[in-house]
Structure formats: C-alpha cells, structure tokens
Short mmCIF file of C-alpha atoms and ligand atoms in Angstrom, two decimals:
data_model
loop_
_atom_site.label_atom_id
_atom_site.label_comp_id
_atom_site.label_asym_id
_atom_site.label_seq_id
_atom_site.Cartn_x
_atom_site.Cartn_y
_atom_site.Cartn_z
CA UNK B 1174 102.31 108.52 114.74
CA UNK B 1175 105.08 107.12 112.51
CA UNK B 1176 102.56 105.48 110.12
CA UNK B 1177 100.65 108.76 109.15
CA UNK B 1178 100.09 109.02 105.49
CA UNK B 1179 99.22 112.32 103.94
CA UNK B 1180 96.11 110.86 102.26
CA UNK B 1181 92.68 112.40 102.51
CA UNK B 1182 89.75 110.27 103.93
CA UNK B 1183 87.67 111.80 101.34
CA UNK B 1184 88.55 109.90 98.17
CA UNK B 1185 87.77 112.74 95.76
CA UNK B 1186 90.29 114.99 97.15
CA UNK B 1187 94.15 114.93 96.71
CA UNK B 1188 95.93 116.15 99.77
CA UNK B 1189 97.67 119.53 99.43
CA UNK B 1190 100.27 121.47 101.43
CA UNK B 1191 101.13 125.03 101.83
CA UNK B 1192 104.65 125.26 100.41
CA UNK B 1193 106.63 128.38 99.33
CA UNK B 1194 103.86 130.85 99.61
CA UNK B 1195 101.09 128.69 97.74
CA UNK B 1196 98.87 125.71 98.09
CA UNK B 1197 100.20 122.94 96.01
CA UNK B 1198 99.58 119.22 95.64
CA UNK B 1199 101.42 117.31 98.53
CA UNK B 1200 103.72 115.41 96.08
CA UNK B 1201 104.94 118.72 94.79
CA UNK B 1202 105.99 120.04 98.10
CA UNK B 1203 109.71 118.87 98.05
CA UNK B 1204 112.90 120.49 99.23
CA UNK B 1205 116.53 120.00 98.23
CA UNK B 1206 118.89 117.68 100.10
CA UNK B 1207 121.12 120.78 100.81
CA UNK B 1208 118.30 122.53 102.77
CA UNK B 1209 119.89 123.91 106.03
CA UNK B 1210 117.12 122.72 108.32
CA UNK B 1211 117.62 119.04 107.24
CA UNK B 1212 121.23 119.21 108.18
CA UNK B 1213 121.00 121.18 111.51
CA UNK B 1214 117.49 121.02 112.79
CA UNK B 1215 117.16 124.80 112.22
CA UNK B 1216 113.36 124.95 112.37
CA UNK B 1217 110.49 125.52 114.74
CA UNK B 1218 107.17 123.64 114.46
CA UNK B 1219 103.85 123.27 116.09
CA UNK B 1220 101.56 120.31 116.44
CA UNK B 1221 97.88 121.50 116.43
CA UNK B 1222 94.88 119.19 116.52
CA UNK B 1223 91.71 119.33 114.36
CA UNK B 1224 89.10 117.25 116.18
CA UNK B 1225 86.33 115.92 114.03
CA UNK B 1226 82.82 116.30 115.37
CA UNK B 1227 80.82 113.62 113.56
CA UNK B 1228 77.39 114.95 114.67
CA UNK B 1229 78.03 118.50 113.28
CA UNK B 1230 80.10 117.36 110.38
CA UNK B 1231 82.83 119.95 111.33
CA UNK B 1232 86.32 120.03 112.22
CA UNK B 1233 87.30 122.00 115.41
CA UNK B 1234 90.77 123.20 115.53
CA UNK B 1235 91.86 123.67 119.19
CA UNK B 1236 93.73 126.85 120.39
CA UNK B 1237 95.19 127.48 116.96
CA UNK B 1238 96.20 131.15 117.74
CA UNK B 1239 98.12 130.27 120.79
CA UNK B 1240 99.99 127.60 118.76
CA UNK B 1241 101.06 130.10 116.26
CA UNK B 1242 102.04 132.73 118.76
CA UNK B 1243 104.38 129.94 120.21
CA UNK B 1244 105.82 129.43 116.68
CA UNK B 1245 106.38 133.13 116.26
CA UNK B 1246 108.15 133.28 119.51
CA UNK B 1247 110.42 130.40 118.13
CA UNK B 1248 110.97 132.29 114.97
CA UNK B 1249 112.33 135.26 116.97
CA UNK B 1250 114.77 133.26 118.88
CA UNK B 1251 116.04 131.34 115.86
CA UNK B 1252 116.11 134.35 113.56
CA UNK B 1253 113.47 132.69 111.20
CA UNK B 1254 112.07 135.61 109.34
CA UNK B 1255 108.69 134.43 107.82
CA UNK B 1256 106.25 136.99 106.19
CA UNK B 1257 103.08 136.07 108.20
CA UNK B 1258 101.40 137.15 111.45
CA UNK B 1259 99.81 134.69 113.71
CA UNK B 1260 96.37 135.79 112.19
CA UNK B 1261 97.53 135.17 108.66
CA UNK B 1262 98.94 131.70 109.75
CA UNK B 1263 95.51 130.91 111.18
CA UNK B 1264 93.82 131.94 107.76
CA UNK B 1265 96.30 129.83 105.76
CA UNK B 1266 95.58 126.88 108.12
CA UNK B 1267 91.67 127.16 107.85
CA UNK B 1268 92.00 127.39 104.10
CA UNK B 1269 94.24 124.23 103.94
CA UNK B 1270 92.10 122.25 106.30
CA UNK B 1271 88.94 123.12 104.43
CA UNK B 1272 90.50 122.22 101.17
CA UNK B 1273 92.01 118.86 102.42
CA UNK B 1274 88.40 117.85 103.37
CA UNK B 1275 89.47 115.50 106.23
CA UNK B 1276 86.42 113.95 107.96
CA UNK B 1277 88.43 112.44 110.94
CA UNK B 1278 90.78 113.92 113.60
CA UNK B 1279 93.78 115.39 112.11
CA UNK B 1280 97.21 116.73 113.07
CA UNK B 1281 98.19 120.12 111.59
CA UNK B 1282 101.90 120.50 111.35
CA UNK B 1283 103.36 124.12 110.60
CA UNK B 1284 107.01 124.30 110.08
CA UNK B 1285 109.17 127.52 109.92
CA UNK B 1286 112.55 126.41 108.71
CA UNK B 1287 115.86 127.64 107.35
CA UNK B 1288 115.32 126.98 103.71
CA UNK B 1289 118.67 128.17 102.59
CA UNK B 1290 120.31 125.58 100.30
CA UNK B 1291 123.69 125.93 102.03
CA UNK B 1292 125.53 123.16 103.65
CA UNK B 1293 128.20 124.80 105.86
CA UNK B 1294 126.97 127.99 107.49
CA UNK B 1295 126.21 128.33 111.30
CA UNK B 1296 125.17 131.99 111.21
CA UNK B 1297 121.42 132.13 111.50
CA UNK B 1298 121.35 135.80 110.40
CA UNK B 1299 122.54 134.84 106.91
CA UNK B 1300 120.07 132.04 106.18
CA UNK B 1301 116.95 132.49 104.32
CA UNK B 1302 113.76 131.10 105.99
CA UNK B 1303 110.42 129.83 104.80
CA UNK B 1304 107.16 128.37 106.16
CA UNK B 1305 105.25 125.15 105.23
CA UNK B 1306 102.15 123.41 106.45
CA UNK B 1307 100.65 119.96 106.04
CA UNK B 1308 97.64 118.26 107.51
CA UNK B 1309 97.43 114.48 108.14
CA UNK B 1310 94.87 112.13 109.62
CA UNK B 1311 95.80 111.45 113.32
CA UNK B 1312 94.32 109.11 115.98
CA UNK B 1313 95.61 107.94 119.26
CA UNK B 1314 99.36 109.12 119.31
CA UNK B 1315 100.41 107.12 122.43
CA UNK B 1316 98.68 104.01 121.19
CA UNK B 1317 97.16 103.35 124.63
CA UNK B 1318 94.78 104.89 126.96
CA UNK B 1319 96.78 104.35 130.21
CA UNK B 1320 100.56 104.68 130.44
CA UNK B 1321 103.32 102.75 132.09
CA UNK B 1322 106.32 105.09 132.29
CA UNK B 1323 109.86 105.03 133.28
CA UNK B 1324 112.22 107.73 134.41
CA UNK B 1325 114.52 108.43 131.57
CA UNK B 1326 118.45 108.16 131.96
CA UNK B 1327 118.52 111.12 129.58
CA UNK B 1328 118.29 114.56 131.22
CA UNK B 1329 115.98 117.33 129.71
CA UNK B 1330 118.13 120.06 128.04
CA UNK B 1331 118.54 123.23 129.88
CA UNK B 1332 117.17 126.62 128.50
CA UNK B 1333 120.64 127.96 128.16
CA UNK B 1334 121.68 124.97 125.94
CA UNK B 1335 118.77 124.97 123.56
CA UNK B 1336 115.81 127.10 124.39
CA UNK B 1337 113.13 124.99 126.13
CA UNK B 1338 110.08 127.55 125.83
CA UNK B 1339 109.86 126.81 122.00
CA UNK B 1340 109.44 123.94 119.84
CA UNK B 1341 112.79 123.91 117.88
CA UNK B 1342 113.29 120.85 115.72
CA UNK B 1343 116.68 120.13 116.87
CA UNK B 1344 115.77 119.83 120.57
CA UNK B 1345 113.65 116.81 119.82
CA UNK B 1346 116.84 114.61 119.41
CA UNK B 1347 116.67 114.75 123.29
CA UNK B 1348 113.01 113.79 123.32
CA UNK B 1349 113.63 110.93 120.89
CA UNK B 1350 116.55 109.55 122.84
CA UNK B 1351 114.34 109.37 125.89
CA UNK B 1352 111.22 108.00 124.09
CA UNK B 1353 113.30 105.43 122.25
CA UNK B 1354 115.00 104.25 125.49
CA UNK B 1355 111.62 103.83 127.18
CA UNK B 1356 109.77 102.06 124.45
CA UNK B 1357 112.64 99.53 123.66
CA UNK B 1358 112.48 98.75 127.40
CA UNK B 1359 108.91 97.92 127.10
CA UNK B 1360 107.42 101.17 128.63
CA UNK B 1361 105.07 103.51 127.02
CA UNK B 1362 106.59 106.91 127.67
CA UNK B 1363 109.55 108.54 129.49
CA UNK B 1364 109.41 110.95 132.12
CA UNK B 1365 112.47 113.19 132.11
CA UNK B 1366 114.24 114.94 134.81
CA UNK B 1367 116.29 118.13 134.30
CA UNK B 1368 119.99 118.60 135.24
CA UNK B 1369 119.10 119.24 138.91
CA UNK B 1370 117.20 115.97 139.04
CA UNK B 1371 113.64 117.63 139.23
CA UNK B 1372 110.89 116.37 137.13
CA UNK B 1373 110.66 118.37 133.88
CA UNK B 1374 108.35 116.61 131.41
CA UNK B 1375 107.60 113.68 129.12
CA UNK B 1376 109.20 113.34 125.74
CA UNK B 1377 106.27 115.18 124.21
CA UNK B 1378 103.94 115.97 127.12
CA UNK B 1379 103.83 118.04 130.37
CA UNK B 1380 103.44 116.17 133.54
CA UNK B 1381 100.84 116.69 136.35
CA UNK B 1382 100.54 115.01 139.73
CA UNK B 1383 97.63 115.02 142.28
CA UNK B 1384 98.83 115.05 145.85
CA UNK B 1385 97.34 116.35 149.09
CA UNK B 1386 94.16 117.40 147.23
CA UNK B 1387 95.98 119.75 144.91
CA UNK B 1388 97.22 119.46 141.45
CA UNK B 1389 101.00 120.07 140.92
CA UNK B 1390 103.03 120.55 137.82
CA UNK B 1391 106.67 121.37 137.20
CA UNK B 1392 107.35 125.08 136.74
CA UNK B 1393 108.65 126.41 133.54
CA UNK B 1394 112.01 127.09 135.23
CA UNK B 1395 112.62 123.36 135.40
CA UNK B 1396 112.71 123.52 131.48
CA UNK B 1397 109.23 122.24 130.80
CA UNK B 1398 107.64 123.53 127.54
CA UNK B 1399 104.86 125.92 128.11
CA UNK B 1400 102.27 123.45 126.85
CA UNK B 1401 98.93 124.72 125.55
CA UNK B 1402 97.25 121.72 126.95
CA UNK B 1403 99.09 122.36 130.21
CA UNK B 1404 97.53 125.90 130.29
CA UNK B 1405 94.16 124.45 129.37
CA UNK B 1406 94.31 121.91 132.16
CA UNK B 1407 95.39 124.51 134.74
CA UNK B 1408 92.38 126.69 133.75
CA UNK B 1409 89.87 123.88 133.85
CA UNK B 1410 91.27 122.48 137.15
CA UNK B 1411 90.97 125.83 138.89
CA UNK B 1412 87.62 126.95 137.22
CA UNK B 1413 85.71 123.81 136.89
CA UNK B 1414 86.98 121.50 139.68
CA UNK B 1415 87.97 124.26 142.00
CA UNK B 1416 91.40 122.74 142.64
CA UNK B 1417 94.37 124.70 143.71
CA UNK B 1418 97.21 124.35 141.06
CA UNK B 1419 100.70 124.56 142.16
CA UNK B 1420 103.57 125.12 139.61
CA UNK B 1421 106.88 124.20 141.39
CA UNK B 1422 109.77 121.81 141.33
CA UNK B 1423 108.95 118.31 141.82
CA UNK B 1424 111.25 115.47 143.00
CA UNK B 1425 111.13 112.04 141.38
CA UNK B 1426 110.10 110.18 144.58
CA UNK B 1427 107.21 112.57 145.05
CA UNK B 1428 105.80 111.05 141.85
CA UNK B 1429 106.07 107.49 143.32
CA UNK B 1430 104.03 108.48 146.37
CA UNK B 1431 101.40 110.87 144.95
CA UNK B 1432 97.67 109.81 144.21
CA UNK B 1433 97.54 110.41 140.48
CA UNK B 1434 99.79 111.44 137.55
CA UNK B 1435 98.78 112.24 134.05
CA UNK B 1436 100.61 113.62 130.84
CA UNK B 1437 99.16 116.47 128.71
CA UNK B 1438 100.00 117.42 125.27
CA UNK B 1439 98.24 118.16 121.96
CA UNK B 1440 99.19 114.76 120.54
CA UNK B 1441 98.72 112.85 123.81
CA UNK B 1442 95.61 114.81 125.08
CA UNK B 1443 95.32 114.11 128.76
CA UNK B 1444 96.48 110.40 129.51
CA UNK B 1445 96.66 108.84 133.00
CA UNK B 1446 99.89 107.27 134.05
CA UNK B 1447 99.13 104.11 136.27
CA UNK B 1448 102.70 102.91 136.65
CA UNK B 1449 106.03 104.54 137.07
CA UNK B 1450 109.39 102.72 137.30
CA UNK B 1451 107.36 99.48 138.02
CA UNK B 1452 105.41 101.08 140.99
CA UNK B 1453 101.70 101.53 140.98
CA UNK B 1454 100.56 105.09 141.03
CA UNK B 1455 97.81 105.32 143.58
CA UNK B 1456 95.96 102.06 143.33
CA UNK B 1457 97.20 101.49 139.76
CA UNK B 1458 94.02 102.69 138.05
CA UNK B 1459 93.30 106.16 136.62
CA UNK B 1460 92.26 108.53 139.44
CA UNK B 1461 89.13 110.64 139.63
CA UNK B 1462 90.82 113.95 138.97
CA UNK B 1463 92.43 112.64 135.79
CA UNK B 1464 89.28 111.09 134.47
CA UNK B 1465 86.95 114.18 135.20
CA UNK B 1466 89.71 116.55 133.54
CA UNK B 1467 89.94 114.12 130.59
CA UNK B 1468 86.27 113.93 130.04
CA UNK B 1469 85.90 117.76 130.03
CA UNK B 1470 88.94 118.15 127.76
CA UNK B 1471 87.54 115.62 125.19
CA UNK B 1472 84.25 117.56 125.05
CA UNK B 1473 85.84 121.00 124.82
CA UNK B 1474 88.41 120.09 121.98
CA UNK B 1475 85.58 118.73 119.81
CA UNK B 1476 83.41 121.69 120.29
CA UNK B 1477 80.78 120.13 122.53
CA UNK B 1478 81.09 122.59 125.45
CA UNK B 1479 79.65 126.00 124.47
CA UNK B 1480 81.47 127.74 127.31
CA UNK B 1481 84.84 126.97 125.74
CA UNK B 1482 84.01 127.37 122.06
CA UNK B 1483 86.22 130.40 121.88
CA UNK B 1484 89.07 128.02 122.09
CA UNK B 1485 87.97 126.26 118.92
CA UNK B 1486 87.97 127.38 115.25
CA UNK B 1487 85.20 125.56 113.27
CA UNK B 1488 85.91 124.47 109.86
CA UNK B 1489 83.48 122.73 107.38
CA UNK B 1490 85.53 120.59 105.08
CA UNK B 1491 84.94 120.76 101.41
CA UNK B 1492 83.60 117.57 99.93
CA UNK B 1493 84.24 118.07 96.14
CA UNK B 1494 87.53 119.38 94.46
CA UNK B 1495 87.56 123.17 94.20
N1 PMP N 1864 106.54 119.11 126.07
C1 PMP N 1864 107.11 118.77 124.81
C2 PMP N 1864 108.44 118.38 124.76
C3 PMP N 1864 106.23 118.61 123.77
O1 PMP N 1864 106.78 118.34 122.54
C4 PMP N 1864 104.78 118.99 123.79
C5 PMP N 1864 103.94 118.78 122.55
N2 PMP N 1864 103.86 120.11 121.93
C6 PMP N 1864 104.32 119.26 125.07
C7 PMP N 1864 105.18 119.42 126.08
C8 PMP N 1864 102.82 119.65 125.26
O2 PMP N 1864 102.66 120.87 124.62
P1 PMP N 1864 101.17 121.25 123.97
O3 PMP N 1864 100.24 120.85 125.06
O4 PMP N 1864 101.33 122.59 123.58
O5 PMP N 1864 101.08 120.41 122.76
#
C-alpha cells in the first residue's frame, strides 16, 4: 500500500481531490504544517474499495453508505463537525470517482479531520474540522494470497482508552507497531490480543476461525472494529453456506487448533491464514470454507452477483477531461 501514487491510469485525466468543499487538482490539495490532525491524529477516516469490472467497463463501489455511516459515528465521538450527511458524502464520492476516470481497482480514502491551524490545544470542542477525499489505484494490499501470521507482543487498545468502534487516525499507531513488528520478523500480518488475552483482530483486519463446523469471530466487546467486510462475511456464511456464526471471546490456543483461519477487511478482502506462530493451521492450506466465501465475496464486490447488487454503487468513469 505504501507505494500508491495518486495517478490516474487514464492518461488524459489529472487526478483530483475533494478538498475544502470543492474538487481541485490533487497537487493543490495541501494543508499547513500547523494543522491539528497532523500533530495529534485527530481525524477519522475510511477505506472504501472501488472494484473495476473489466467486462462491464464499470467501477463497483462496495457498501459505500455503511462506510460513511461509520465515519459519521467517528465524527460524533471526536466532535468533528462536518457539513455533510452520509448521502451527500456518497454523492461527492461518486462525482470524484467518475471524474478521476480510474479503470482499475481503487482505494477511496475519505478523511474528516481537525483542520484548525493550532499547535497546542487539546479541547476538541474548540477546533475547526473539515473533510477531504482522495482516490488512488489499489491492488493486493497484503502482497500475498495466503498469510503467515504471528501473535503480536502489542495489545489492542481498549475502547475506554481510544474508542475501538471507529477508525480514528491516532489509534493506528497501535496497528502500525503490531504490523511493523510482524513484518520485520518475517511474517505477513499480526494477530493482536486484547488486554485480557483474547483474540481481538489483525492490524487492519477482522479475524475468523472455522472450528467444530461453525464460524467463530471475536465479539466487538473484545475491541474488534465492527468491520463492514466482517458483517458481509457473517451474512454470506449464514445465508449462503448455512453456517452457524458465533461472535464470542476466542483464546489464542483455539486459533492454533482450529480448522481454518482467515482475515477480512476492505483492503485485505478475505485472505486465508495458513500458519500462525510457526504452526500450520489445519493442514497448512486454505480451507474449503475460506475458499468458498472468498470466491463469493470477489464476485459480489465486483458486481458479478445480481442478488447482492444493492451493496454496490456503479460508476462509469469519464474518459475525457470535463
Ligand atoms: N480492523 C481494523 C483495525 C481495520 O483497520 C480494518 C479496516 N478498516 C478492519 C478491521 C476491517 O474493517 P472493514 O471490513 O470495514 O474494512
């Protein structure tokens, strides 16, 4: 993800951003070094995917409204006062995606942030807020189709330290410490426990485990983010595979002994974990529940399953400058 450039694949079009209430060329969307969010992580963001459907020549944005509803919940908690409803944010996004003309998978990154140019003030109620949005080409976030994970030595923050149900920018220091530790040690991703030692989530993904013929995932009380992909997987497992889904506290050793583990997230999609702490999960290959759910998920997010088209917003990219 670190190498994304905000360049359009359509050579005729210069990338634009939504910034300070208007669509502007990307290179004009700049903030001051005194911007509050830059110093304190006072922002909430979303990661939304646009999935390019080559046959139809269309972009399918997945569960956009639910992402903006989570952003607005974050704004409420952090007293980020932005003048848009989730419907208006969806319209702004469709406009920008159309205009940027991408013809490949993209990441859509909205950010509501404390835009006040004030260095030393910790009173959220006194700080002005704004909203910005960029879209960038985005491929395989994890860089691999199967994961070798470790249990992080870092613990997931607790909801009464920094709220865990929203995507506040500052909380990602916790995720980055875990992800950095895991990748420097040669693993692909970290699985993070909460303060009680229960499984919470990955650095940017929710965790699922198949055991005893059921699908299990940590409950939100264990400080997992209420992931939109998590919710998608729960519905598909129940409705399409007839699986019982159990949301509960999960112990570390249960993961070692289960049949399958996979991670879910907008960036990560649904990716099987084949090894944890140097132990094979199941037989060390992606399991059948993971692969069936993954196949279904990939079809749905790219608008190839008519039953779930209501989760997708179709956008036809413009091909010549407006
Ligand atoms: N947990 C964390 C910490 C995340 O950053 C993400 C990615 N947003 C997820 C879980 C998965 O959430 P979603 O499926 O909504 O992308």
